[in-house]
Amino acid sequence: SMKMNEIIERARNAAKELAILSAEKKNEALLVMAEMLSTEAEKIKKANQIDIKNAEESGKNAAFVDRLRLTDARIKGMADMFKKVAELDDPIGKIIEKTIRPNGLVIEKVRVPIGVIGIIYESRPNVTADCVSLCLKSGNAVILRGGSDAINSNKAIYDALNKAACATSLVQGAFTLVEDTSRELIDDMLKAVGGIDLIIPRGGEDLIKRVVEKSRVPVIKHYNGICHVYVDKDADLKMALDVSYNAKVQRPGVCNAMETMLVNREIAKEFLSIAGRKLKSANVKIKGCNETKKIIDGISDVTERDFFTEYNDLILNIKVVKDLDEAIRHIAKYGSAHSDAIITENAKTALEFVKRVDSSAVFVNASTRFNDGGEFGKGAEIGISTDKIHARGPMGLEELTIYKYVVHGTGQVRE
């Protein structure tokens, strides 16, 4: 397999060409990639079966196996995403703003690619496809380092995309999968100052901590999702029931699913007696505070540690709070600044919540499950950034670009 410095060298050369590639050429490659994923679907599924079998044999939990699994629908989803990204506007070369100075200089702020992006991720093979489509469209070269758990699936997806790249004579090194999953290669990526422009880690807390501690290359963290729904005293209780149920149950294994429900004391008894039944009927294991335990039978105690835990599973913490203030303080202490929601009919309360809760997305009367590039109309996402520098929330095409200034003069010199 190629050494990391060779991979980076190829990627840097590719990045120069990708930066000036026309939208037509990029879209052509994306559409052929979509086709190739469909053509190779059986091969990809066979490879995925090996990863699934290995995961099950090594005792991985159901949520992990679900993240790893590629069904026909998920492979079609990957192919559709390439088509969708092809339809999106090309951000590169867009003039963001234009100023004319008193001396006649015309100053334009123009979108350009970041360059070479390194992505370090764990068990979700669809990340391979997502990242290639978005990086290609935004004119970035990408180096993908997936986890050993998904290596067979990642290789199969990569092979299909590579076939398409060759068929459309896309520059070599536009995207590379690091097939050697040893730790040393991650370290080489993290040290590659001047070679890799940005590292994006996607995965569990341990992976992200390790990357952040070691990296000399700038990192945008896609951190865990400890998401809250606060049911206010002025909530429409039917809405509160539907939204909180969706936030927990619709797909529990993802980062924007609710992990803790906070309920105002004034409506707790009425609300939790219905919510408890509905959640239990969906096999949600509830952990509650003392007040919750008085209302919902047969649930276990919630501990301090539970409030810091991202379950990614059908487990939910419930806590009764005395007011909005206590809810906001709880979110500030235990949350991960990902996605947090309030259910209320009171506009003043909603406004205070939105101002004071510091998360990448804050929701009023809607499910946290909407914090997603596709749902935000970005077409797709490379992940959800919980950082505050450069990009925050769902990172789509624009978030994979930076800008430069282009200054047009007529011979002006500085006095």
XYZ file of C-alpha atoms in Angstrom:
415
model
C 0.000 0.000 0.000
C 1.115 3.573 -0.584
C 3.027 5.433 2.074
C 1.189 8.381 3.606
C 3.626 10.933 2.154
C 2.935 9.577 -1.359
C -0.825 9.716 -0.751
C -0.536 13.325 0.436
C 1.718 14.287 -2.479
C -0.827 12.918 -4.971
C -3.669 14.630 -3.155
C -1.876 18.005 -3.196
C -1.303 17.735 -6.935
C -4.903 16.670 -7.491
C -6.175 19.559 -5.374
C -4.563 22.074 -7.753
C -6.500 20.602 -10.673
C -9.750 20.118 -8.761
C -9.726 23.771 -7.693
C -10.103 24.890 -11.307
C -12.238 21.996 -12.608
C -15.468 23.129 -14.258
C -18.829 22.394 -12.660
C -19.741 20.312 -15.755
C -16.733 18.011 -15.324
C -17.340 17.588 -11.594
C -21.026 16.825 -12.142
C -20.273 14.340 -14.908
C -17.987 12.410 -12.539
C -20.612 12.536 -9.764
C -23.337 11.120 -12.027
C -21.138 8.279 -13.268
C -20.282 7.522 -9.617
C -24.004 7.322 -8.803
C -24.475 4.844 -11.643
C -21.449 2.794 -10.620
C -22.684 2.425 -7.016
C -25.930 0.928 -8.367
C -24.060 -1.333 -10.793
C -21.739 -2.603 -8.059
C -24.429 -2.868 -5.352
C -24.147 -6.675 -5.050
C -20.360 -6.506 -4.688
C -20.705 -3.810 -2.046
C -23.296 -5.865 -0.130
C -21.087 -8.986 -0.206
C -18.170 -7.015 1.205
C -20.452 -5.476 3.822
C -21.587 -8.965 4.900
C -17.987 -9.767 5.870
C -17.807 -6.651 8.061
C -21.200 -7.424 9.625
C -20.172 -11.002 10.386
C -16.893 -9.832 11.970
C -18.734 -7.228 14.064
C -21.276 -9.750 15.319
C -18.590 -12.323 16.097
C -16.590 -9.785 18.086
C -19.712 -8.990 20.152
C -20.509 -5.495 18.880
C -23.917 -4.137 19.991
C -26.988 -3.780 17.785
C -26.602 -0.016 17.335
C -23.037 -0.519 16.087
C -24.085 -3.220 13.645
C -26.917 -0.999 12.395
C -24.483 1.839 11.650
C -22.305 -0.615 9.749
C -25.045 -2.291 7.717
C -25.559 -1.472 4.029
C -29.012 -2.464 2.808
C -30.269 -2.051 -0.766
C -32.050 1.091 0.394
C -28.891 2.551 1.944
C -26.822 1.818 -1.175
C -29.518 3.449 -3.286
C -29.406 6.337 -0.815
C -25.674 6.735 -1.465
C -26.202 6.715 -5.224
C -29.061 9.221 -4.954
C -26.839 11.470 -2.897
C -24.304 11.694 -5.721
C -27.125 12.729 -8.055
C -28.364 15.278 -5.535
C -24.893 16.763 -5.057
C -24.527 17.012 -8.847
C -27.700 19.131 -8.904
C -26.459 21.555 -6.242
C -24.944 24.880 -7.218
C -21.173 24.830 -7.518
C -19.910 27.067 -4.706
C -16.444 27.547 -6.220
C -15.788 30.951 -7.790
C -18.944 32.484 -6.299
C -18.467 36.125 -5.400
C -19.591 36.410 -1.771
C -19.278 40.178 -1.622
C -17.912 43.003 -3.731
C -16.699 46.409 -2.564
C -15.596 49.403 -4.574
C -13.130 51.596 -2.725
C -12.907 55.413 -3.078
C -9.630 54.931 -5.002
C -11.462 52.767 -7.571
C -10.133 49.375 -6.418
C -12.714 46.600 -6.842
C -12.393 44.077 -4.029
C -14.139 40.727 -4.398
C -14.417 38.005 -1.793
C -14.447 34.736 -3.778
C -15.168 31.151 -2.674
C -12.289 28.690 -3.122
C -11.676 25.096 -1.964
C -9.832 24.421 1.290
C -7.378 22.071 -0.479
C -6.653 18.640 0.956
C -9.067 17.340 3.580
C -8.349 14.317 5.748
C -11.328 12.448 7.154
C -10.869 9.986 9.998
C -14.001 8.017 10.773
C -15.245 4.826 12.333
C -17.976 2.402 11.504
C -20.300 4.075 8.994
C -19.347 3.102 5.446
C -21.762 5.615 3.899
C -19.363 8.325 5.155
C -16.989 7.179 2.391
C -19.530 8.076 -0.278
C -20.760 11.269 1.434
C -17.254 12.666 1.755
C -16.157 11.863 -1.789
C -19.258 13.487 -3.296
C -19.031 16.676 -1.237
C -15.260 17.092 -1.456
C -15.251 16.556 -5.213
C -18.064 19.047 -5.789
C -16.345 21.645 -3.585
C -13.039 21.129 -5.418
C -11.151 19.522 -2.521
C -8.941 16.453 -2.629
C -9.808 14.041 0.181
C -7.907 11.368 2.081
C -10.242 8.898 3.786
C -9.161 6.820 6.733
C -12.072 4.611 7.807
C -12.079 2.181 10.716
C -10.973 -1.441 10.483
C -14.560 -2.495 11.326
C -15.818 -1.237 7.951
C -12.724 -1.821 5.827
C -14.295 -4.338 3.405
C -17.354 -2.158 2.819
C -15.224 0.963 2.421
C -12.958 -0.753 -0.111
C -15.912 -1.938 -2.171
C -17.471 1.537 -2.236
C -14.104 3.091 -3.020
C -13.473 0.639 -5.882
C -16.819 1.520 -7.463
C -16.122 5.256 -7.157
C -12.623 4.781 -8.510
C -13.953 2.963 -11.588
C -16.195 5.940 -12.225
C -13.316 8.368 -11.705
C -11.220 6.516 -14.280
C -14.142 6.344 -16.721
C -14.493 10.147 -16.559
C -10.693 10.715 -16.478
C -10.854 12.538 -13.157
C -7.428 13.524 -11.842
C -5.614 10.713 -9.957
C -5.539 11.312 -6.210
C -8.770 13.337 -6.103
C -9.842 10.903 -3.392
C -7.887 8.146 -1.688
C -8.926 5.483 0.771
C -6.146 4.571 3.201
C -6.406 0.779 3.122
C -3.891 0.230 5.909
C -5.865 0.718 9.134
C -2.869 0.836 11.477
C -2.659 3.686 13.980
C 0.683 4.941 12.602
C -0.992 6.150 9.436
C -3.436 8.244 11.432
C -0.480 9.790 13.242
C 1.168 10.550 9.886
C -1.999 12.349 8.791
C -2.147 14.369 12.001
C 1.467 15.497 11.588
C 1.085 16.458 7.924
C 1.280 20.235 8.344
C 1.494 21.774 4.896
C 0.278 18.516 3.372
C -3.251 18.218 4.738
C -5.168 21.472 5.249
C -7.977 20.244 7.495
C -8.808 17.098 9.452
C -12.409 16.137 10.163
C -12.849 13.274 12.645
C -16.229 11.528 12.740
C -16.884 8.897 15.350
C -16.946 8.181 19.044
C -15.578 10.328 21.812
C -12.327 8.350 22.095
C -11.463 8.766 18.425
C -12.130 12.501 18.509
C -10.177 13.054 21.731
C -7.209 11.169 20.279
C -7.280 13.196 17.064
C -7.598 16.543 18.847
C -4.782 15.768 21.283
C -2.334 14.686 18.596
C -3.185 16.779 15.572
C -0.954 19.606 14.387
C -3.285 20.090 11.436
C -6.437 22.160 12.147
C -9.379 19.978 13.211
C -13.130 20.516 12.992
C -14.754 18.265 15.581
C -17.936 16.367 14.897
C -18.496 15.606 18.518
C -21.072 13.496 20.274
C -24.735 14.421 20.432
C -26.161 14.700 23.909
C -29.418 16.284 22.819
C -32.291 17.566 24.960
C -35.953 18.276 24.497
C -37.432 20.605 27.126
C -41.226 20.393 27.508
C -42.261 23.778 28.876
C -45.273 24.499 31.109
C -46.873 26.287 28.138
C -46.327 23.389 25.730
C -49.059 21.921 23.553
C -48.862 18.475 25.166
C -49.908 16.550 22.068
C -47.178 18.290 20.090
C -44.710 17.660 22.921
C -45.578 13.961 22.839
C -45.177 13.645 19.055
C -41.960 15.657 18.842
C -40.184 14.038 21.786
C -41.228 10.568 20.616
C -39.810 11.288 17.150
C -36.600 12.710 18.620
C -35.966 9.495 20.557
C -37.515 6.658 18.599
C -37.412 7.394 14.861
C -33.704 6.492 14.634
C -32.045 6.237 18.025
C -28.523 5.352 16.807
C -27.689 8.795 15.427
C -26.117 11.940 16.886
C -29.212 14.167 16.706
C -31.513 11.801 18.621
C -32.730 12.951 22.057
C -30.926 11.480 25.074
C -32.576 13.502 27.879
C -36.096 14.884 28.168
C -36.596 17.773 30.601
C -40.167 18.376 31.751
C -41.570 21.410 33.550
C -42.962 20.472 36.991
C -46.319 22.186 36.354
C -47.287 19.799 33.547
C -45.115 16.823 34.534
C -47.856 14.630 35.965
C -50.246 15.088 33.074
C -47.570 14.863 30.383
C -45.390 12.070 31.741
C -48.269 9.703 32.392
C -49.047 9.683 28.634
C -45.439 10.012 27.445
C -44.316 7.150 29.682
C -46.867 4.792 28.149
C -46.073 5.776 24.580
C -42.297 5.483 25.034
C -42.601 2.135 26.816
C -44.755 0.796 23.972
C -41.750 1.524 21.684
C -39.461 -0.452 24.031
C -37.697 2.639 25.330
C -35.915 1.947 28.605
C -36.570 4.972 30.824
C -34.277 6.277 33.539
C -35.944 8.913 35.690
C -35.408 11.346 38.547
C -37.386 10.840 41.780
C -40.337 12.918 40.571
C -40.462 11.011 37.276
C -40.425 7.695 39.177
C -43.542 8.750 41.090
C -45.382 9.263 37.790
C -44.045 6.430 35.587
C -43.999 2.956 37.142
C -41.158 0.468 36.964
C -38.341 2.677 35.708
C -34.772 2.834 36.975
C -32.908 5.715 38.641
C -31.122 8.243 36.456
C -27.555 8.961 37.624
C -25.275 11.946 37.092
C -23.261 9.808 34.718
C -26.343 9.001 32.630
C -26.822 12.699 31.891
C -23.369 12.750 30.268
C -24.041 9.596 28.219
C -24.841 9.391 24.528
C -26.811 6.136 24.386
C -27.455 5.915 20.629
C -30.055 3.410 21.721
C -33.656 3.129 22.981
C -32.736 4.471 26.416
C -33.943 7.857 27.679
C -33.211 10.020 30.716
C -36.160 12.011 32.053
C -35.820 14.842 34.557
C -38.496 17.109 36.006
C -37.278 20.726 36.308
C -38.881 23.606 38.127
C -38.588 26.191 35.340
C -36.957 27.308 32.097
C -33.896 28.478 33.969
C -33.205 25.049 35.466
C -33.691 23.435 32.039
C -31.172 25.799 30.423
C -28.655 25.247 33.228
C -29.022 21.471 32.828
C -28.391 21.694 29.071
C -25.338 23.917 29.619
C -23.866 21.467 32.118
C -24.560 18.122 30.449
C -25.140 18.887 26.770
C -22.629 18.654 23.936
C -23.777 21.807 22.082
C -25.284 19.684 19.306
C -29.101 19.874 19.042
C -31.531 21.052 21.704
C -35.258 21.779 21.520
C -37.989 23.536 23.465
C -41.697 22.754 23.127
C -43.755 25.795 24.106
C -46.591 28.004 22.896
C -45.074 30.973 24.733
C -43.070 33.138 22.300
C -41.221 34.964 25.078
C -40.062 31.685 26.668
C -39.014 30.338 23.265
C -36.971 33.459 22.559
C -35.168 33.220 25.891
C -34.368 29.540 25.269
C -33.036 30.273 21.777
C -30.857 33.137 23.027
C -29.379 31.283 25.980
C -28.878 27.734 24.687
C -25.508 27.604 22.936
C -25.841 24.654 20.542
C -25.083 24.151 16.856
C -28.846 24.041 16.255
C -31.639 25.116 18.594
C -35.222 24.077 17.818
C -38.572 25.539 18.784
C -41.482 23.080 18.455
C -39.591 20.703 16.158
C -37.611 17.479 16.515
C -33.839 17.536 17.043
C -33.703 14.919 14.266
C -33.809 17.782 11.736
C -30.226 18.887 12.497
C -28.958 17.442 9.243
C -27.493 18.779 5.993
C -30.171 17.207 3.819
C -33.002 18.465 6.031
C -31.465 21.963 6.051
C -31.510 22.033 2.254
C -27.740 21.728 1.872
C -28.293 18.564 -0.193
C -25.917 16.539 1.939
C -23.394 16.905 4.705
C -19.925 15.854 5.659
C -21.102 15.760 9.272
C -22.321 18.078 12.008
C -19.683 20.320 13.504
C -19.885 21.069 17.210
C -16.951 23.484 16.890
C -17.232 27.258 16.723
C -14.394 28.033 14.338
C -14.922 28.034 10.560
C -18.066 25.917 10.501
C -20.783 24.905 12.908
C -23.759 22.561 12.544
C -24.307 20.591 9.331
C -21.309 21.047 7.027
C -22.383 21.104 3.414
C -20.607 22.329 0.285
C -20.139 25.923 1.377
C -18.622 24.853 4.687
C -15.980 22.890 2.740
C -14.816 26.111 1.114
C -12.929 29.163 2.272
C -12.537 32.467 0.455
C -9.821 34.605 -1.001
C -9.795 38.253 -1.966
C -9.418 39.195 -5.600
C -8.562 42.836 -6.098
C -8.982 44.564 -9.503
C -7.144 47.820 -10.068
C -6.242 50.217 -12.844
C -2.694 50.877 -11.699
C -3.408 52.168 -8.165
C -0.379 52.444 -5.863
C -0.497 53.014 -2.140
C 0.176 56.584 -0.980
